[in-house]
C-alpha atoms as a printed R data frame, in Angstrom:
    type eleno elety resid chain resno       x       y       z
1   ATOM     1    CA   MET     A     1 -28.773  28.168  25.524
2   ATOM     2    CA   LYS     A     2 -28.632  27.665  29.547
3   ATOM     3    CA   GLN     A     3 -30.292  24.079  29.019
4   ATOM     4    CA   LYS     A     4 -28.285  23.649  25.788
5   ATOM     5    CA   TYR     A     5 -24.664  24.974  27.871
6   ATOM     6    CA   LYS     A     6 -26.129  21.897  30.612
7   ATOM     7    CA   LYS     A     7 -26.389  19.410  27.920
8   ATOM     8    CA   ARG     A     8 -22.662  20.038  26.957
9   ATOM     9    CA   ARG     A     9 -21.472  20.185  30.325
10  ATOM    10    CA   MET     A    10 -22.846  16.722  31.089
11  ATOM    11    CA   LYS     A    11 -21.663  15.462  27.767
12  ATOM    12    CA   ASP     A    12 -17.637  16.187  29.107
13  ATOM    13    CA   TYR     A    13 -19.038  15.077  32.565
14  ATOM    14    CA   VAL     A    14 -20.367  11.422  31.141
15  ATOM    15    CA   GLY     A    15 -17.209  11.817  29.063
16  ATOM    16    CA   LEU     A    16 -14.739  12.392  32.747
17  ATOM    17    CA   LEU     A    17 -17.092   9.718  34.004
18  ATOM    18    CA   TYR     A    18 -16.235   6.810  31.472
19  ATOM    19    CA   ILE     A    19 -12.166   7.726  31.397
20  ATOM    20    CA   SER     A    20 -11.696   8.036  34.729
21  ATOM    21    CA   PRO     A    21 -11.311   4.007  35.384
22  ATOM    22    CA   PHE     A    22  -7.702   4.588  33.717
23  ATOM    23    CA   ILE     A    23  -6.564   8.045  35.368
24  ATOM    24    CA   ILE     A    24  -7.372   6.280  38.840
25  ATOM    25    CA   GLY     A    25  -4.766   2.962  37.096
26  ATOM    26    CA   PHE     A    26  -2.533   4.987  35.603
27  ATOM    27    CA   LEU     A    27  -2.270   7.495  38.689
28  ATOM    28    CA   ILE     A    28  -1.856   4.693  41.305
29  ATOM    29    CA   PHE     A    29   0.034   1.567  39.225
30  ATOM    30    CA   GLN     A    30   1.864   3.991  37.300
31  ATOM    31    CA   LEU     A    31   2.943   7.541  37.876
32  ATOM    32    CA   TYR     A    32   3.013   7.054  41.406
33  ATOM    33    CA   PRO     A    33   5.706   4.253  41.883
34  ATOM    34    CA   PHE     A    34   7.936   5.838  38.421
35  ATOM    35    CA   ILE     A    35   7.845   8.950  40.712
36  ATOM    36    CA   SER     A    36   8.319   7.024  43.952
37  ATOM    37    CA   SER     A    37  11.329   5.005  42.965
38  ATOM    38    CA   ILE     A    38  13.781   7.582  41.730
39  ATOM    39    CA   ILE     A    39  13.024   8.293  45.414
40  ATOM    40    CA   TYR     A    40  13.788   5.761  46.527
41  ATOM    41    CA   SER     A    41  16.920   4.833  44.384
42  ATOM    42    CA   PHE     A    42  18.831   7.305  46.702
43  ATOM    43    CA   THR     A    43  17.635   5.996  49.717
44  ATOM    44    CA   ASP     A    44  18.465   2.980  51.516
45  ATOM    45    CA   PHE     A    45  15.455   1.435  51.617
46  ATOM    46    CA   THR     A    46  14.712  -2.092  53.070
47  ATOM    47    CA   MET     A    47  10.717  -2.622  53.855
48  ATOM    48    CA   ILE     A    48  11.064  -3.015  57.135
49  ATOM    49    CA   LYS     A    49  12.747   0.237  57.950
50  ATOM    50    CA   LYS     A    50  11.883   3.168  56.935
51  ATOM    51    CA   PRO     A    51  14.340   5.168  53.897
52  ATOM    52    CA   ASP     A    52  17.399   6.551  54.737
53  ATOM    53    CA   PHE     A    53  19.017   9.427  52.656
54  ATOM    54    CA   VAL     A    54  22.393   8.068  51.301
55  ATOM    55    CA   GLY     A    55  22.655   9.903  47.919
56  ATOM    56    CA   PHE     A    56  24.462   8.342  45.060
57  ATOM    57    CA   SER     A    57  25.548   5.842  47.117
58  ATOM    58    CA   ASN     A    58  23.390   3.031  45.342
59  ATOM    59    CA   TYR     A    59  24.505   4.339  41.850
60  ATOM    60    CA   ILE     A    60  28.234   4.721  42.877
61  ATOM    61    CA   ASN     A    61  28.012   1.096  44.891
62  ATOM    62    CA   MET     A    62  26.463  -0.331  41.626
63  ATOM    63    CA   PHE     A    63  28.660   0.914  39.239
64  ATOM    64    CA   THR     A    64  32.195   0.305  41.013
65  ATOM    65    CA   LYS     A    65  31.970  -2.705  43.192
66  ATOM    66    CA   ASP     A    66  28.841  -4.762  41.989
67  ATOM    67    CA   ARG     A    67  30.142  -7.384  40.392
68  ATOM    68    CA   ASP     A    68  26.830  -9.002  39.343
69  ATOM    69    CA   PHE     A    69  25.895  -5.692  37.822
70  ATOM    70    CA   TRP     A    70  28.552  -5.656  35.023
71  ATOM    71    CA   ASN     A    71  28.046  -9.640  34.932
72  ATOM    72    CA   SER     A    72  24.174  -8.888  33.902
73  ATOM    73    CA   VAL     A    73  24.685  -5.732  31.854
74  ATOM    74    CA   LYS     A    74  27.042  -8.225  29.769
75  ATOM    75    CA   VAL     A    75  24.213 -10.899  29.928
76  ATOM    76    CA   THR     A    76  21.569  -9.392  28.855
77  ATOM    77    CA   PHE     A    77  23.122  -6.951  25.905
78  ATOM    78    CA   LYS     A    78  24.211 -10.475  24.969
79  ATOM    79    CA   TYR     A    79  20.641 -12.111  25.287
80  ATOM    80    CA   VAL     A    80  19.354  -8.628  22.881
81  ATOM    81    CA   LEU     A    81  21.541  -8.545  20.331
82  ATOM    82    CA   MET     A    82  21.182 -12.892  19.945
83  ATOM    83    CA   ALA     A    83  17.217 -12.769  20.080
84  ATOM    84    CA   VAL     A    84  16.314 -10.483  18.518
85  ATOM    85    CA   PRO     A    85  17.204  -9.873  15.262
86  ATOM    86    CA   MET     A    86  17.048 -13.848  15.227
87  ATOM    87    CA   LYS     A    87  13.476 -13.107  16.261
88  ATOM    88    CA   LEU     A    88  12.786 -10.567  13.767
89  ATOM    89    CA   ILE     A    89  14.364 -12.768  10.713
90  ATOM    90    CA   PHE     A    90  12.698 -15.983  11.859
91  ATOM    91    CA   ALA     A    91   9.265 -13.906  11.756
92  ATOM    92    CA   LEU     A    92  10.125 -12.032   8.468
93  ATOM    93    CA   PHE     A    93  10.591 -15.680   7.094
94  ATOM    94    CA   ILE     A    94   7.520 -17.176   8.329
95  ATOM    95    CA   ALA     A    95   5.515 -13.968   7.241
96  ATOM    96    CA   MET     A    96   6.692 -14.319   4.052
97  ATOM    97    CA   VAL     A    97   5.620 -18.537   3.416
98  ATOM    98    CA   LEU     A    98   2.197 -17.474   4.746
99  ATOM    99    CA   ASN     A    99   1.533 -14.506   2.023
100 ATOM   100    CA   MET     A   100   2.264 -17.599  -0.423
101 ATOM   101    CA   LYS     A   101  -1.509 -18.350  -2.322
102 ATOM   102    CA   LEU     A   102  -1.755 -21.616  -0.381
103 ATOM   103    CA   LYS     A   103  -4.523 -23.333   0.225
104 ATOM   104    CA   SER     A   104  -5.526 -22.816   3.664
105 ATOM   105    CA   ILE     A   105  -3.734 -20.516   4.510
106 ATOM   106    CA   ASN     A   106  -5.886 -19.024   7.245
107 ATOM   107    CA   PHE     A   107  -5.587 -22.642   9.076
108 ATOM   108    CA   PHE     A   108  -1.933 -21.966   8.763
109 ATOM   109    CA   ARG     A   109  -1.438 -18.055  10.105
110 ATOM   110    CA   THR     A   110  -3.729 -19.840  13.136
111 ATOM   111    CA   ILE     A   111  -1.642 -21.808  13.771
112 ATOM   112    CA   TYR     A   112   2.031 -19.833  13.668
113 ATOM   113    CA   TYR     A   113   0.417 -17.155  15.876
114 ATOM   114    CA   LEU     A   114  -0.441 -19.726  18.801
115 ATOM   115    CA   PRO     A   115   3.145 -19.541  20.114
116 ATOM   116    CA   SER     A   116   2.775 -16.078  20.497
117 ATOM   117    CA   ILE     A   117  -0.107 -16.390  22.461
118 ATOM   118    CA   LEU     A   118   1.485 -19.417  24.860
119 ATOM   119    CA   GLY     A   119   4.817 -18.177  25.030
120 ATOM   120    CA   GLY     A   120   5.307 -15.910  27.464
121 ATOM   121    CA   SER     A   121   3.972 -18.300  30.309
122 ATOM   122    CA   VAL     A   122   5.454 -19.849  33.260
123 ATOM   123    CA   ALA     A   123   4.297 -23.050  32.080
124 ATOM   124    CA   VAL     A   124   5.715 -23.055  28.243
125 ATOM   125    CA   ALA     A   125   9.170 -22.146  29.867
126 ATOM   126    CA   VAL     A   126   8.942 -25.590  32.132
127 ATOM   127    CA   MET     A   127   7.985 -26.979  28.902
128 ATOM   128    CA   TRP     A   128  10.757 -25.364  27.634
129 ATOM   129    CA   ARG     A   129  12.767 -26.951  30.190
130 ATOM   130    CA   PHE     A   130  11.849 -30.026  30.261
131 ATOM   131    CA   LEU     A   131  12.514 -30.203  26.843
132 ATOM   132    CA   PHE     A   132  16.281 -29.119  26.574
133 ATOM   133    CA   MET     A   133  17.270 -30.730  29.880
134 ATOM   134    CA   TYR     A   134  19.807 -33.499  29.314
135 ATOM   135    CA   ASP     A   135  18.109 -36.313  29.104
136 ATOM   136    CA   GLY     A   136  14.927 -34.599  27.680
137 ATOM   137    CA   LEU     A   137  12.712 -34.892  23.872
138 ATOM   138    CA   VAL     A   138  15.431 -33.069  22.132
139 ATOM   139    CA   ASN     A   139  18.091 -34.683  23.292
140 ATOM   140    CA   ASN     A   140  16.333 -38.505  22.853
141 ATOM   141    CA   PHE     A   141  15.546 -36.852  19.165
142 ATOM   142    CA   LEU     A   142  19.183 -36.249  18.374
143 ATOM   143    CA   GLY     A   143  19.646 -39.539  19.640
144 ATOM   144    CA   VAL     A   144  17.675 -41.567  16.791
145 ATOM   145    CA   PHE     A   145  20.667 -40.081  14.575
146 ATOM   146    CA   ASN     A   146  23.421 -41.140  16.864
147 ATOM   147    CA   ILE     A   147  24.203 -37.581  17.988
148 ATOM   148    CA   PRO     A   148  25.448 -37.496  21.532
149 ATOM   149    CA   PRO     A   149  23.277 -35.255  24.190
150 ATOM   150    CA   VAL     A   150  23.917 -31.836  24.656
151 ATOM   151    CA   SER     A   151  23.639 -29.942  27.749
152 ATOM   152    CA   TRP     A   152  21.437 -27.561  26.291
153 ATOM   153    CA   LEU     A   153  21.101 -25.735  29.998
154 ATOM   154    CA   GLY     A   154  24.438 -27.016  31.755
155 ATOM   155    CA   ASN     A   155  26.406 -25.763  29.754
156 ATOM   156    CA   PRO     A   156  27.026 -22.192  30.226
157 ATOM   157    CA   ASP     A   157  28.426 -21.454  26.775
158 ATOM   158    CA   ILE     A   158  25.402 -22.018  24.960
159 ATOM   159    CA   SER     A   159  22.325 -22.070  27.706
160 ATOM   160    CA   LEU     A   160  21.780 -18.481  26.879
161 ATOM   161    CA   TYR     A   161  20.893 -19.442  23.461
162 ATOM   162    CA   THR     A   162  18.495 -22.002  24.409
163 ATOM   163    CA   ILE     A   163  16.510 -19.403  26.509
164 ATOM   164    CA   GLY     A   164  16.858 -17.168  23.323
165 ATOM   165    CA   LEU     A   165  15.244 -19.682  21.399
166 ATOM   166    CA   LEU     A   166  12.268 -19.076  24.087
167 ATOM   167    CA   ALA     A   167  12.020 -15.354  22.776
168 ATOM   168    CA   VAL     A   168  12.075 -16.336  19.275
169 ATOM   169    CA   TRP     A   169   9.651 -18.720  19.428
170 ATOM   170    CA   GLN     A   170   7.166 -15.874  20.087
171 ATOM   171    CA   PHE     A   171   7.028 -14.412  16.672
172 ATOM   172    CA   GLY     A   172   3.460 -14.267  16.323
173 ATOM   173    CA   SER     A   173   3.197 -10.511  17.018
174 ATOM   174    CA   SER     A   174   5.830  -9.612  14.595
175 ATOM   175    CA   MET     A   175   5.342 -12.290  11.992
176 ATOM   176    CA   VAL     A   176   1.269 -10.876  11.783
177 ATOM   177    CA   LEU     A   177   2.861  -6.562  11.851
178 ATOM   178    CA   PHE     A   178   5.299  -8.102   8.273
179 ATOM   179    CA   LEU     A   179   2.702 -10.140   6.845
180 ATOM   180    CA   ALA     A   180   0.351  -7.054   7.111
181 ATOM   181    CA   GLY     A   181   2.965  -4.947   5.466
182 ATOM   182    CA   LEU     A   182   3.823  -7.167   2.773
183 ATOM   183    CA   LYS     A   183   0.391  -7.443   1.499
184 ATOM   184    CA   GLN     A   184   0.374  -3.156   1.189
185 ATOM   185    CA   ILE     A   185   3.442  -3.700  -1.319
186 ATOM   186    CA   PRO     A   186   1.228  -3.169  -4.816
187 ATOM   187    CA   GLU     A   187   2.391  -5.983  -6.834
188 ATOM   188    CA   ASN     A   188   2.598  -3.879 -10.327
189 ATOM   189    CA   LEU     A   189   6.331  -3.039  -8.843
190 ATOM   190    CA   TYR     A   190   7.346  -6.989  -8.653
191 ATOM   191    CA   GLU     A   191   5.630  -7.027 -12.426
192 ATOM   192    CA   ALA     A   192   8.119  -4.027 -13.395
193 ATOM   193    CA   SER     A   193  10.792  -6.089 -12.237
194 ATOM   194    CA   ALA     A   194   9.943  -9.250 -13.178
195 ATOM   195    CA   ILE     A   195   9.969  -7.755 -16.511
196 ATOM   196    CA   ASP     A   196  13.410  -5.922 -16.465
197 ATOM   197    CA   GLY     A   197  14.868  -9.169 -15.520
198 ATOM   198    CA   ALA     A   198  15.188  -9.304 -11.262
199 ATOM   199    CA   SER     A   199  15.037 -12.380  -9.788
200 ATOM   200    CA   LYS     A   200  13.705 -13.067  -6.825
201 ATOM   201    CA   VAL     A   201  16.945 -12.411  -4.569
202 ATOM   202    CA   LYS     A   202  16.961  -9.039  -6.099
203 ATOM   203    CA   GLN     A   203  13.279  -8.122  -6.206
204 ATOM   204    CA   PHE     A   204  13.448  -9.347  -1.895
205 ATOM   205    CA   PHE     A   205  16.501  -6.857  -1.446
206 ATOM   206    CA   VAL     A   206  15.345  -4.226  -3.844
207 ATOM   207    CA   ILE     A   207  11.205  -3.696  -2.903
208 ATOM   208    CA   THR     A   208  10.203  -6.194   0.343
209 ATOM   209    CA   LEU     A   209  12.432  -4.981   2.286
210 ATOM   210    CA   PRO     A   210  12.969  -1.266   1.456
211 ATOM   211    CA   MET     A   211   9.471  -1.321   1.418
212 ATOM   212    CA   LEU     A   212   9.213  -2.990   4.814
213 ATOM   213    CA   THR     A   213  11.591  -0.873   7.170
214 ATOM   214    CA   PRO     A   214   9.120   1.319   9.051
215 ATOM   215    CA   ILE     A   215   7.850  -2.530  10.154
216 ATOM   216    CA   ILE     A   216  10.779  -3.310  10.943
217 ATOM   217    CA   LEU     A   217  11.342  -0.348  12.741
218 ATOM   218    CA   PHE     A   218   8.507  -0.975  15.012
219 ATOM   219    CA   ASN     A   219   9.304  -4.413  15.216
220 ATOM   220    CA   MET     A   220  12.959  -3.867  16.104
221 ATOM   221    CA   VAL     A   221  11.756  -0.962  19.052
222 ATOM   222    CA   MET     A   222   9.381  -2.859  20.436
223 ATOM   223    CA   GLN     A   223  11.218  -6.652  20.592
224 ATOM   224    CA   THR     A   224  14.450  -4.261  21.763
225 ATOM   225    CA   ILE     A   225  12.438  -3.299  24.689
226 ATOM   226    CA   SER     A   226  10.793  -6.271  25.584
227 ATOM   227    CA   ALA     A   227  14.290  -8.169  25.188
228 ATOM   228    CA   PHE     A   228  15.973  -6.094  27.715
229 ATOM   229    CA   GLN     A   229  12.933  -6.634  30.092
230 ATOM   230    CA   GLU     A   230  13.106 -10.148  30.058
231 ATOM   231    CA   PHE     A   231  12.658 -12.394  33.055
232 ATOM   232    CA   THR     A   232  10.592 -15.335  32.597
233 ATOM   233    CA   GLY     A   233  12.498 -17.908  30.429
234 ATOM   234    CA   ALA     A   234  16.068 -17.187  32.395
235 ATOM   235    CA   PHE     A   235  14.031 -17.821  36.243
236 ATOM   236    CA   VAL     A   236  12.032 -20.660  35.212
237 ATOM   237    CA   ILE     A   237  14.738 -22.492  32.985
238 ATOM   238    CA   THR     A   238  17.563 -21.732  34.590
239 ATOM   239    CA   ASN     A   239  17.358 -19.862  37.351
240 ATOM   240    CA   GLY     A   240  20.172 -17.760  36.530
241 ATOM   241    CA   GLY     A   241  22.297 -20.135  36.174
242 ATOM   242    CA   PRO     A   242  25.074 -22.334  35.306
243 ATOM   243    CA   MET     A   243  27.659 -19.595  36.346
244 ATOM   244    CA   LYS     A   244  25.509 -16.535  35.778
245 ATOM   245    CA   SER     A   245  25.742 -17.237  32.358
246 ATOM   246    CA   THR     A   246  21.747 -16.685  32.325
247 ATOM   247    CA   TYR     A   247  21.057 -13.952  34.755
248 ATOM   248    CA   LEU     A   248  19.644 -11.226  33.144
249 ATOM   249    CA   TYR     A   249  19.070  -7.480  34.261
250 ATOM   250    CA   GLY     A   250  15.593  -8.575  34.820
251 ATOM   251    CA   MET     A   251  16.282 -11.940  37.157
252 ATOM   252    CA   MET     A   252  19.416  -8.706  38.991
253 ATOM   253    CA   LEU     A   253  16.480  -6.437  39.843
254 ATOM   254    CA   TYR     A   254  13.899  -8.956  41.245
255 ATOM   255    CA   ASP     A   255  16.591 -10.434  43.548
256 ATOM   256    CA   ASN     A   256  17.889  -7.585  45.189
257 ATOM   257    CA   ALA     A   257  14.229  -6.570  45.424
258 ATOM   258    CA   PHE     A   258  12.082  -9.146  46.866
259 ATOM   259    CA   VAL     A   259  14.817 -12.180  47.488
260 ATOM   260    CA   HIS     A   260  17.370  -9.544  49.521
261 ATOM   261    CA   PHE     A   261  14.860  -6.759  50.017
262 ATOM   262    CA   LYS     A   262  16.881  -3.491  48.769
263 ATOM   263    CA   MET     A   263  14.461  -1.841  47.206
264 ATOM   264    CA   GLY     A   264  16.585   1.582  47.224
265 ATOM   265    CA   TYR     A   265  19.378  -0.497  45.155
266 ATOM   266    CA   ALA     A   266  16.688  -2.086  42.762
267 ATOM   267    CA   SER     A   267  15.014   1.040  42.122
268 ATOM   268    CA   ALA     A   268  18.694   2.425  41.157
269 ATOM   269    CA   GLN     A   269  19.265  -0.451  39.246
270 ATOM   270    CA   SER     A   270  15.618   0.348  37.774
271 ATOM   271    CA   TRP     A   271  16.810   3.622  36.525
272 ATOM   272    CA   ILE     A   272  19.980   2.106  34.720
273 ATOM   273    CA   LEU     A   273  17.613   0.153  32.694
274 ATOM   274    CA   PHE     A   274  15.322   2.546  32.158
275 ATOM   275    CA   PHE     A   275  18.330   4.509  30.765
276 ATOM   276    CA   ILE     A   276  19.900   1.819  28.844
277 ATOM   277    CA   ILE     A   277  16.512   1.637  26.944
278 ATOM   278    CA   VAL     A   278  15.607   5.259  26.413
279 ATOM   279    CA   THR     A   279  19.138   5.860  24.715
280 ATOM   280    CA   ILE     A   280  18.921   2.562  22.601
281 ATOM   281    CA   THR     A   281  15.519   3.615  21.396
282 ATOM   282    CA   ALA     A   282  16.497   6.830  20.853
283 ATOM   283    CA   ILE     A   283  19.606   5.373  18.742
284 ATOM   284    CA   LEU     A   284  17.119   3.830  16.422
285 ATOM   285    CA   LEU     A   285  15.057   6.584  15.638
286 ATOM   286    CA   LYS     A   286  17.608   8.957  15.003
287 ATOM   287    CA   SER     A   287  19.239   6.179  12.571
288 ATOM   288    CA   SER     A   288  16.129   5.311  11.102
289 ATOM   289    CA   LYS     A   289  16.444   8.352   8.635
290 ATOM   290    CA   ARG     A   290  19.665   6.875   7.097
291 ATOM   291    CA   TRP     A   291  17.039   3.719   6.605
292 ATOM   292    CA   ALA     A   292  13.783   3.538   6.864
293 ATOM   293    CA   TYR     A   293  11.475   4.539   3.564
294 ATOM   294    CA   TYR     A   294   8.251   6.326   4.011
295 ATOM   295    CA   GLU     A   295   6.163   7.334   0.776
296 ATOM   296    CA   ASP     A   296   5.626  10.660   2.501
297 ATOM   297    CA   GLY     A   297   8.906  11.282   3.264
298 ATOM   298    CA   GLY     A   298   8.042  10.422   6.805
299 ATOM   299    CA   ASP     A   299   7.134  13.937   7.260
300 ATOM   300    CA   PHE     A   300   3.642  13.383   8.751
């Protein structure tokens, strides 16, 4: 019995040894910054002097004196409301195309997934800037049809949409999930509806969309969280301009933390962003009980 007990204890230790890198990494790189940031948010911390406790001053100044804060909140919400629906609609459209029985379909699925792998890199953001600059490839292409050049990145009214197109271009992960969901819809549902005379459009709204609602919910939550934290595109392509029309919340955090070295103030702003994301995620999950369909009733 003692030998069996020792062997079991050894197995437990071996298991702990295997997961120890994750636990150590989680404690050092996630839990410690998470806890320390809320402490710093109540201090005047500039990295060159010791943190001074200032109470709620950072939060009060943020809401009452900082014009960049409200501008960034407005720009970020506008970006999220524009980029997330466009990305999901485009991903669903491509998934439905790739769900058709076509020759070399696996090749096309691979090609369409490539932008998702490359889309978030700095190199692709630089490429995006060259494509949409005033004398870039897009305006040269429009010139072939005698369409005057458009200031995609210099016009405050459309620069945010140009940045949003880069997010839409990263549709691959959402598309793969939609494609997997389409594969799970029973074919007999479409056959029965066709016998009853339902058109393709009606089948889409009565069968396809309801069956995909759990995946729509998952994609919506994940893409909303990602959109609120967007930084690379706006930083590399427009640097927040023109006239701060693309000055996203992530850029404001970066400037306060690593340009102005106001770490305490940036920590307070990061917690506000955290609460915004948590609140919107909770609203989406709560509302899903009214529109998301689960075969098991959603009780699992």
